[in-house]
Short mmCIF file of C-alpha atoms in Angstrom, two decimals:
data_model
loop_
_atom_site.label_atom_id
_atom_site.label_comp_id
_atom_site.label_asym_id
_atom_site.label_seq_id
_atom_site.Cartn_x
_atom_site.Cartn_y
_atom_site.Cartn_z
CA MET A 1 12.24 6.69 17.40
CA SER A 2 15.59 4.93 17.47
CA ASP A 3 18.89 6.81 17.89
CA ASN A 4 20.69 5.36 14.88
CA GLN A 5 23.18 7.26 12.75
CA ASN A 6 23.15 4.57 10.09
CA LEU A 7 19.49 4.71 9.09
CA LEU A 8 18.96 4.95 5.35
CA ALA A 9 17.45 8.23 4.20
CA GLU A 10 14.11 6.65 3.30
CA GLN A 11 13.92 4.89 6.68
CA ARG A 12 14.71 8.09 8.52
CA ARG A 13 12.11 10.03 6.54
CA ALA A 14 9.48 7.37 7.21
CA LEU A 15 10.18 7.72 10.94
CA ILE A 16 9.94 11.50 10.72
CA LEU A 17 6.67 11.34 8.78
CA ASP A 18 5.20 8.89 11.27
CA GLU A 19 6.17 11.23 14.12
CA VAL A 20 4.66 14.25 12.36
CA ARG A 21 1.38 12.45 11.82
CA ARG A 22 1.27 10.98 15.33
CA ARG A 23 2.09 14.19 17.19
CA GLY A 24 0.69 16.76 14.77
CA GLY A 25 4.10 18.37 14.28
CA VAL A 26 7.82 18.12 15.09
CA ARG A 27 10.71 20.49 15.73
CA VAL A 28 14.12 20.20 14.06
CA ASN A 29 16.02 20.20 17.35
CA GLU A 30 13.89 17.34 18.70
CA LEU A 31 14.54 15.25 15.59
CA THR A 32 18.30 15.81 15.70
CA ARG A 33 18.39 14.44 19.25
CA ARG A 34 16.10 11.49 18.60
CA LEU A 35 17.72 10.43 15.34
CA ASN A 36 21.26 11.34 16.39
CA VAL A 37 21.93 13.16 13.11
CA SER A 38 22.89 16.70 12.19
CA ASP A 39 20.57 19.68 11.93
CA MET A 40 21.35 19.85 8.19
CA THR A 41 20.38 16.21 7.68
CA VAL A 42 17.00 16.74 9.33
CA ARG A 43 16.35 19.86 7.26
CA ARG A 44 17.16 17.95 4.05
CA ASP A 45 14.74 15.21 5.13
CA LEU A 46 12.00 17.75 5.80
CA ASP A 47 12.67 19.37 2.41
CA ALA A 48 12.29 15.96 0.71
CA LEU A 49 9.02 15.23 2.56
CA ALA A 50 7.71 18.69 1.72
CA ARG A 51 8.45 18.12 -1.98
CA LEU A 52 6.38 14.93 -1.78
CA GLY A 53 3.53 16.99 -0.37
CA VAL A 54 3.16 15.03 2.87
CA VAL A 55 4.43 17.65 5.34
CA GLU A 56 4.43 21.43 5.48
CA LYS A 57 7.57 23.14 6.69
CA VAL A 58 7.07 25.77 9.39
CA HIS A 59 9.55 27.86 11.37
CA GLY A 60 11.72 25.41 13.32
CA GLY A 61 10.01 22.22 12.17
CA ALA A 62 7.13 20.72 10.19
CA VAL A 63 3.43 19.91 10.49
CA PRO A 64 1.27 17.42 8.54
CA VAL A 65 -0.45 18.52 5.36
CA ALA A 66 -4.21 18.60 5.69
CA GLU A 67 -5.04 16.69 2.51
CA ALA A 68 -8.33 17.26 0.71
CA THR A 69 -10.41 14.16 0.14
CA THR A 70 -9.83 14.63 -3.61
CA HIS A 71 -6.03 14.84 -3.43
CA GLU A 72 -4.45 11.96 -5.35
CA PRO A 73 -0.64 11.68 -5.13
CA GLY A 74 1.18 10.25 -8.13
CA PHE A 75 2.79 6.80 -8.16
CA GLU A 76 6.33 8.10 -7.67
CA ALA A 77 5.36 10.23 -4.66
CA LYS A 78 3.60 7.32 -2.98
CA SER A 79 6.45 4.95 -3.78
CA ALA A 80 8.78 6.96 -1.57
CA LEU A 81 6.63 6.49 1.55
CA GLU A 82 6.60 3.62 4.08
CA LEU A 83 8.98 1.49 2.00
CA ALA A 84 9.83 -0.99 4.75
CA ALA A 85 6.16 -1.44 5.70
CA LYS A 86 5.21 -2.12 2.08
CA GLU A 87 7.89 -4.79 1.75
CA ASP A 88 6.76 -6.47 4.98
CA ILE A 89 3.13 -6.44 3.82
CA ALA A 90 4.03 -7.77 0.36
CA ARG A 91 6.03 -10.63 1.87
CA ALA A 92 3.11 -11.71 4.07
CA ALA A 93 0.47 -11.26 1.36
CA ALA A 94 2.40 -13.35 -1.18
CA ARG A 95 1.72 -16.42 0.98
CA MET A 96 -2.01 -15.87 0.38
CA ALA A 97 -1.80 -16.47 -3.39
CA PRO A 98 -2.13 -20.23 -4.03
CA PRO A 99 -0.27 -21.66 -7.05
CA GLY A 100 -2.59 -22.16 -10.00
CA SER A 101 -5.20 -19.67 -8.75
CA ALA A 102 -6.85 -16.79 -10.56
CA ILE A 103 -6.04 -13.55 -8.77
CA ALA A 104 -6.75 -9.86 -9.31
CA LEU A 105 -4.31 -7.09 -8.48
CA ALA A 106 -5.74 -3.59 -8.18
CA GLY A 107 -3.55 -0.50 -8.39
CA GLY A 108 -1.22 1.06 -5.83
CA THR A 109 2.37 0.94 -4.66
CA THR A 110 1.85 -1.78 -2.05
CA VAL A 111 0.22 -4.05 -4.63
CA PHE A 112 3.16 -3.26 -6.93
CA ALA A 113 5.51 -4.51 -4.17
CA LEU A 114 3.38 -7.66 -3.94
CA ALA A 115 3.58 -8.24 -7.71
CA GLN A 116 7.35 -8.45 -7.46
CA ARG A 117 6.99 -11.32 -4.99
CA LEU A 118 4.34 -13.18 -6.98
CA VAL A 119 6.46 -13.75 -10.08
CA ASP A 120 7.78 -16.98 -8.55
CA VAL A 121 4.33 -18.39 -7.70
CA PRO A 122 3.68 -20.97 -10.45
CA ASP A 123 0.76 -21.00 -12.86
CA LEU A 124 -1.05 -17.90 -11.67
CA THR A 125 -3.65 -16.20 -13.81
CA VAL A 126 -3.36 -12.50 -13.00
CA VAL A 127 -5.85 -9.81 -13.96
CA THR A 128 -4.72 -6.30 -13.15
CA ASN A 129 -5.52 -2.69 -13.90
CA SER A 130 -2.06 -1.62 -12.67
CA VAL A 131 0.31 -0.75 -15.49
CA ARG A 132 3.26 -1.10 -13.09
CA ALA A 133 2.21 -4.55 -11.84
CA ALA A 134 1.67 -5.81 -15.39
CA ASP A 135 5.18 -4.65 -16.33
CA VAL A 136 6.61 -6.68 -13.43
CA PHE A 137 5.09 -9.90 -14.75
CA HIS A 138 5.85 -9.23 -18.39
CA SER A 139 9.52 -8.59 -17.57
CA ALA A 140 9.75 -11.76 -15.49
CA GLN A 141 8.05 -13.94 -18.10
CA ARG A 142 10.71 -13.55 -20.74
CA PRO A 143 14.17 -13.92 -19.24
CA VAL A 144 17.04 -13.54 -21.67
CA THR A 145 19.04 -16.73 -22.24
CA ALA A 146 21.98 -17.58 -24.49
CA ALA A 147 19.47 -18.56 -27.13
CA GLY A 148 17.51 -15.34 -26.74
CA PRO A 149 14.28 -14.47 -24.85
CA SER A 150 12.21 -17.44 -23.72
CA ALA A 151 9.07 -17.97 -21.67
CA ARG A 152 9.70 -19.04 -18.08
CA PRO A 153 8.05 -22.39 -17.11
CA GLY A 154 5.07 -21.85 -14.82
CA ALA A 155 4.99 -18.11 -15.55
CA ALA A 156 1.83 -16.17 -14.82
CA THR A 157 -0.75 -15.46 -17.48
CA VAL A 158 -1.38 -11.71 -17.23
CA VAL A 159 -4.44 -9.80 -18.43
CA LEU A 160 -4.29 -5.99 -18.38
CA THR A 161 -7.80 -4.56 -18.27
CA GLY A 162 -7.36 -1.47 -20.43
CA GLY A 163 -8.97 1.86 -19.59
CA VAL A 164 -8.03 5.44 -18.74
CA ARG A 165 -4.78 5.93 -16.85
CA THR A 166 -4.85 7.71 -13.45
CA PRO A 167 -1.98 9.60 -11.71
CA SER A 168 -1.25 6.37 -9.81
CA ASP A 169 -0.78 4.42 -13.09
CA THR A 170 -4.04 2.55 -12.65
CA LEU A 171 -6.45 1.89 -15.53
CA VAL A 172 -10.06 2.81 -14.78
CA GLY A 173 -13.31 3.68 -16.53
CA PRO A 174 -15.90 1.81 -18.63
CA VAL A 175 -13.40 -0.36 -20.52
CA ALA A 176 -11.75 -1.59 -17.31
CA ASP A 177 -15.13 -2.04 -15.61
CA ALA A 178 -16.52 -4.17 -18.45
CA ALA A 179 -13.45 -6.42 -18.45
CA ILE A 180 -13.60 -6.99 -14.70
CA ARG A 181 -17.37 -7.58 -14.60
CA SER A 182 -17.05 -10.58 -16.91
CA LEU A 183 -14.45 -12.37 -14.75
CA HIS A 184 -14.30 -14.23 -11.44
CA PHE A 185 -11.28 -14.28 -9.12
CA ASP A 186 -10.20 -16.57 -6.33
CA VAL A 187 -8.45 -13.70 -4.53
CA LEU A 188 -8.39 -9.94 -4.99
CA PHE A 189 -5.41 -8.04 -3.58
CA ILE A 190 -6.26 -4.37 -3.33
CA GLY A 191 -4.52 -1.31 -1.95
CA VAL A 192 -6.35 1.70 -0.56
CA HIS A 193 -5.93 5.43 -0.15
CA GLY A 194 -7.71 5.17 3.19
CA ILE A 195 -9.50 2.74 5.47
CA SER A 196 -11.74 3.46 8.43
CA ALA A 197 -14.53 1.86 10.45
CA GLU A 198 -17.11 4.35 9.18
CA ALA A 199 -16.09 4.93 5.54
CA GLY A 200 -14.63 1.48 4.82
CA LEU A 201 -12.23 1.49 1.85
CA SER A 202 -11.92 4.79 0.00
CA THR A 203 -10.06 6.61 -2.77
CA PRO A 204 -9.93 10.24 -3.96
CA ASN A 205 -10.61 9.17 -7.58
CA LEU A 206 -14.29 8.62 -8.47
CA ALA A 207 -13.58 6.49 -11.54
CA GLU A 208 -11.11 4.34 -9.61
CA ALA A 209 -13.72 3.82 -6.89
CA GLU A 210 -16.18 2.45 -9.46
CA THR A 211 -13.56 0.11 -10.96
CA ASN A 212 -12.63 -1.10 -7.48
CA ARG A 213 -16.29 -1.87 -6.74
CA HIS A 214 -16.33 -4.24 -9.71
CA PHE A 215 -13.13 -5.89 -8.49
CA VAL A 216 -14.67 -6.49 -5.05
CA ARG A 217 -17.90 -7.91 -6.49
CA SER A 218 -15.98 -10.30 -8.77
CA ALA A 219 -13.76 -11.84 -6.06
CA ARG A 220 -14.46 -14.79 -3.79
CA ARG A 221 -11.92 -13.44 -1.28
CA VAL A 222 -10.92 -9.79 -0.77
CA VAL A 223 -7.51 -9.08 0.78
CA VAL A 224 -6.68 -5.44 1.55
CA LEU A 225 -3.04 -4.31 1.71
CA ALA A 226 -2.68 -1.15 3.82
CA ASP A 227 0.16 0.17 5.94
CA HIS A 228 -0.62 1.66 9.34
CA THR A 229 -0.79 5.26 8.03
CA LYS A 230 -3.89 4.42 5.96
CA TRP A 231 -6.08 3.72 9.00
CA GLY A 232 -8.35 6.68 9.72
CA THR A 233 -7.77 8.29 6.31
CA VAL A 234 -10.89 8.93 4.22
CA GLY A 235 -10.90 9.68 0.50
CA LEU A 236 -13.69 11.28 -1.53
CA SER A 237 -15.42 8.04 -2.51
CA SER A 238 -15.96 4.80 -0.58
CA PHE A 239 -15.99 1.63 -2.68
CA ALA A 240 -16.41 -1.14 -0.07
CA LEU A 241 -17.50 -1.51 3.53
CA LEU A 242 -15.36 -3.37 6.05
CA ASP A 243 -17.83 -6.26 6.09
CA GLU A 244 -16.97 -6.90 2.42
CA VAL A 245 -13.30 -7.49 3.35
CA ASP A 246 -12.02 -10.98 4.20
CA ALA A 247 -8.51 -10.06 5.35
CA LEU A 248 -6.39 -7.00 6.05
CA VAL A 249 -2.60 -7.26 5.76
CA THR A 250 -0.84 -4.40 7.54
CA ASP A 251 2.46 -3.65 9.28
CA ALA A 252 3.65 -3.62 12.86
CA GLY A 253 3.18 0.16 13.14
CA LEU A 254 -0.58 -0.28 13.57
CA PRO A 255 -1.48 0.56 17.21
CA GLU A 256 -2.75 -2.25 19.43
CA THR A 257 -6.07 -0.47 20.05
CA VAL A 258 -6.73 -0.30 16.31
CA ARG A 259 -5.75 -3.95 15.89
CA ARG A 260 -8.39 -4.94 18.43
CA GLU A 261 -11.00 -2.82 16.66
CA ILE A 262 -10.20 -4.38 13.28
CA ALA A 263 -10.15 -7.92 14.71
CA GLU A 264 -13.71 -7.36 15.91
CA ARG A 265 -14.83 -6.43 12.42
CA LEU A 266 -12.85 -8.62 10.00
CA PRO A 267 -12.44 -12.40 9.71
CA GLU A 268 -8.65 -12.09 9.47
CA LEU A 269 -5.99 -9.51 10.38
CA VAL A 270 -2.38 -10.18 9.39
CA VAL A 271 0.31 -8.00 10.97
CA ALA A 272 3.63 -8.37 9.14
CA ASP A 273 7.03 -7.42 10.54
CA ALA A 274 10.57 -7.00 9.26
CA SER A 275 11.67 -10.44 10.46
CA GLY A 276 9.53 -12.11 7.83
CA ASP A 277 7.12 -13.40 10.45
CA SER A 278 3.50 -12.32 10.68
CA THR A 279 0.83 -12.46 13.33
CA THR A 280 -2.62 -13.57 12.25
CA CYS A 281 -5.66 -12.66 14.32
CA ASP A 282 -8.91 -14.43 13.53
CA GLY A 283 -11.80 -12.03 13.79
CA VAL A 284 -15.30 -12.63 15.08
CA ARG A 285 -17.05 -12.50 11.72
CA GLY A 286 -17.10 -15.84 9.93
#
């Protein structure tokens, strides 16, 4: 971790969380030295992470929370994690949405970050079961002018699937499933709770898993958006195997050994970084 007094709180907490997960625990005195901040600052950061339910405070430090496969954090809790990685991933993924195409956006905070970058891609048709993503497009479509609200030229056509709302503000269930089954998408952008070689793509929500299966079956190209902390995590229900995925867009925090493993299994791996550049690795599967 970098010794930088000027890190923003969310950046510092992301570094702390990454260290907790990587090492299985951290001590307050170690973090004060590594981050070059006060003992009080570190304790406030650990309090904030504990409130989000991602670490457990212990005497002198913190350890990771052993999450059950059914634990489903809410949208706000997930939004506070890995902010920089999500922005990097969204920036790289936005280049994979051709103007004039029909795309699907599944739920999740990383897909929400992508939606904010897709509002300037002309003539998209967007089908989504994410309430948050739909709000992004609806707000962008009707900018206020001197003459009042007006539709923006080339604005996306947005279809919200309907269904039952989950803690992550995603619509699932029979209504959503029926809407998705009847459609065909050029590209699906989908976030995940977890991704692994054995379990594939997974989520703790059974109804969301079924809705995601329909999304995957209806798309010509499946692009997964997942920051490095998602690798190795397994939720209650798998909804797609890795061989159903065409591309994974992740961040620079993904270890090199894992990158090699993914490149052997997927046609395309895109590693985004903060500079706006991305590295694309063509996999062995055509």
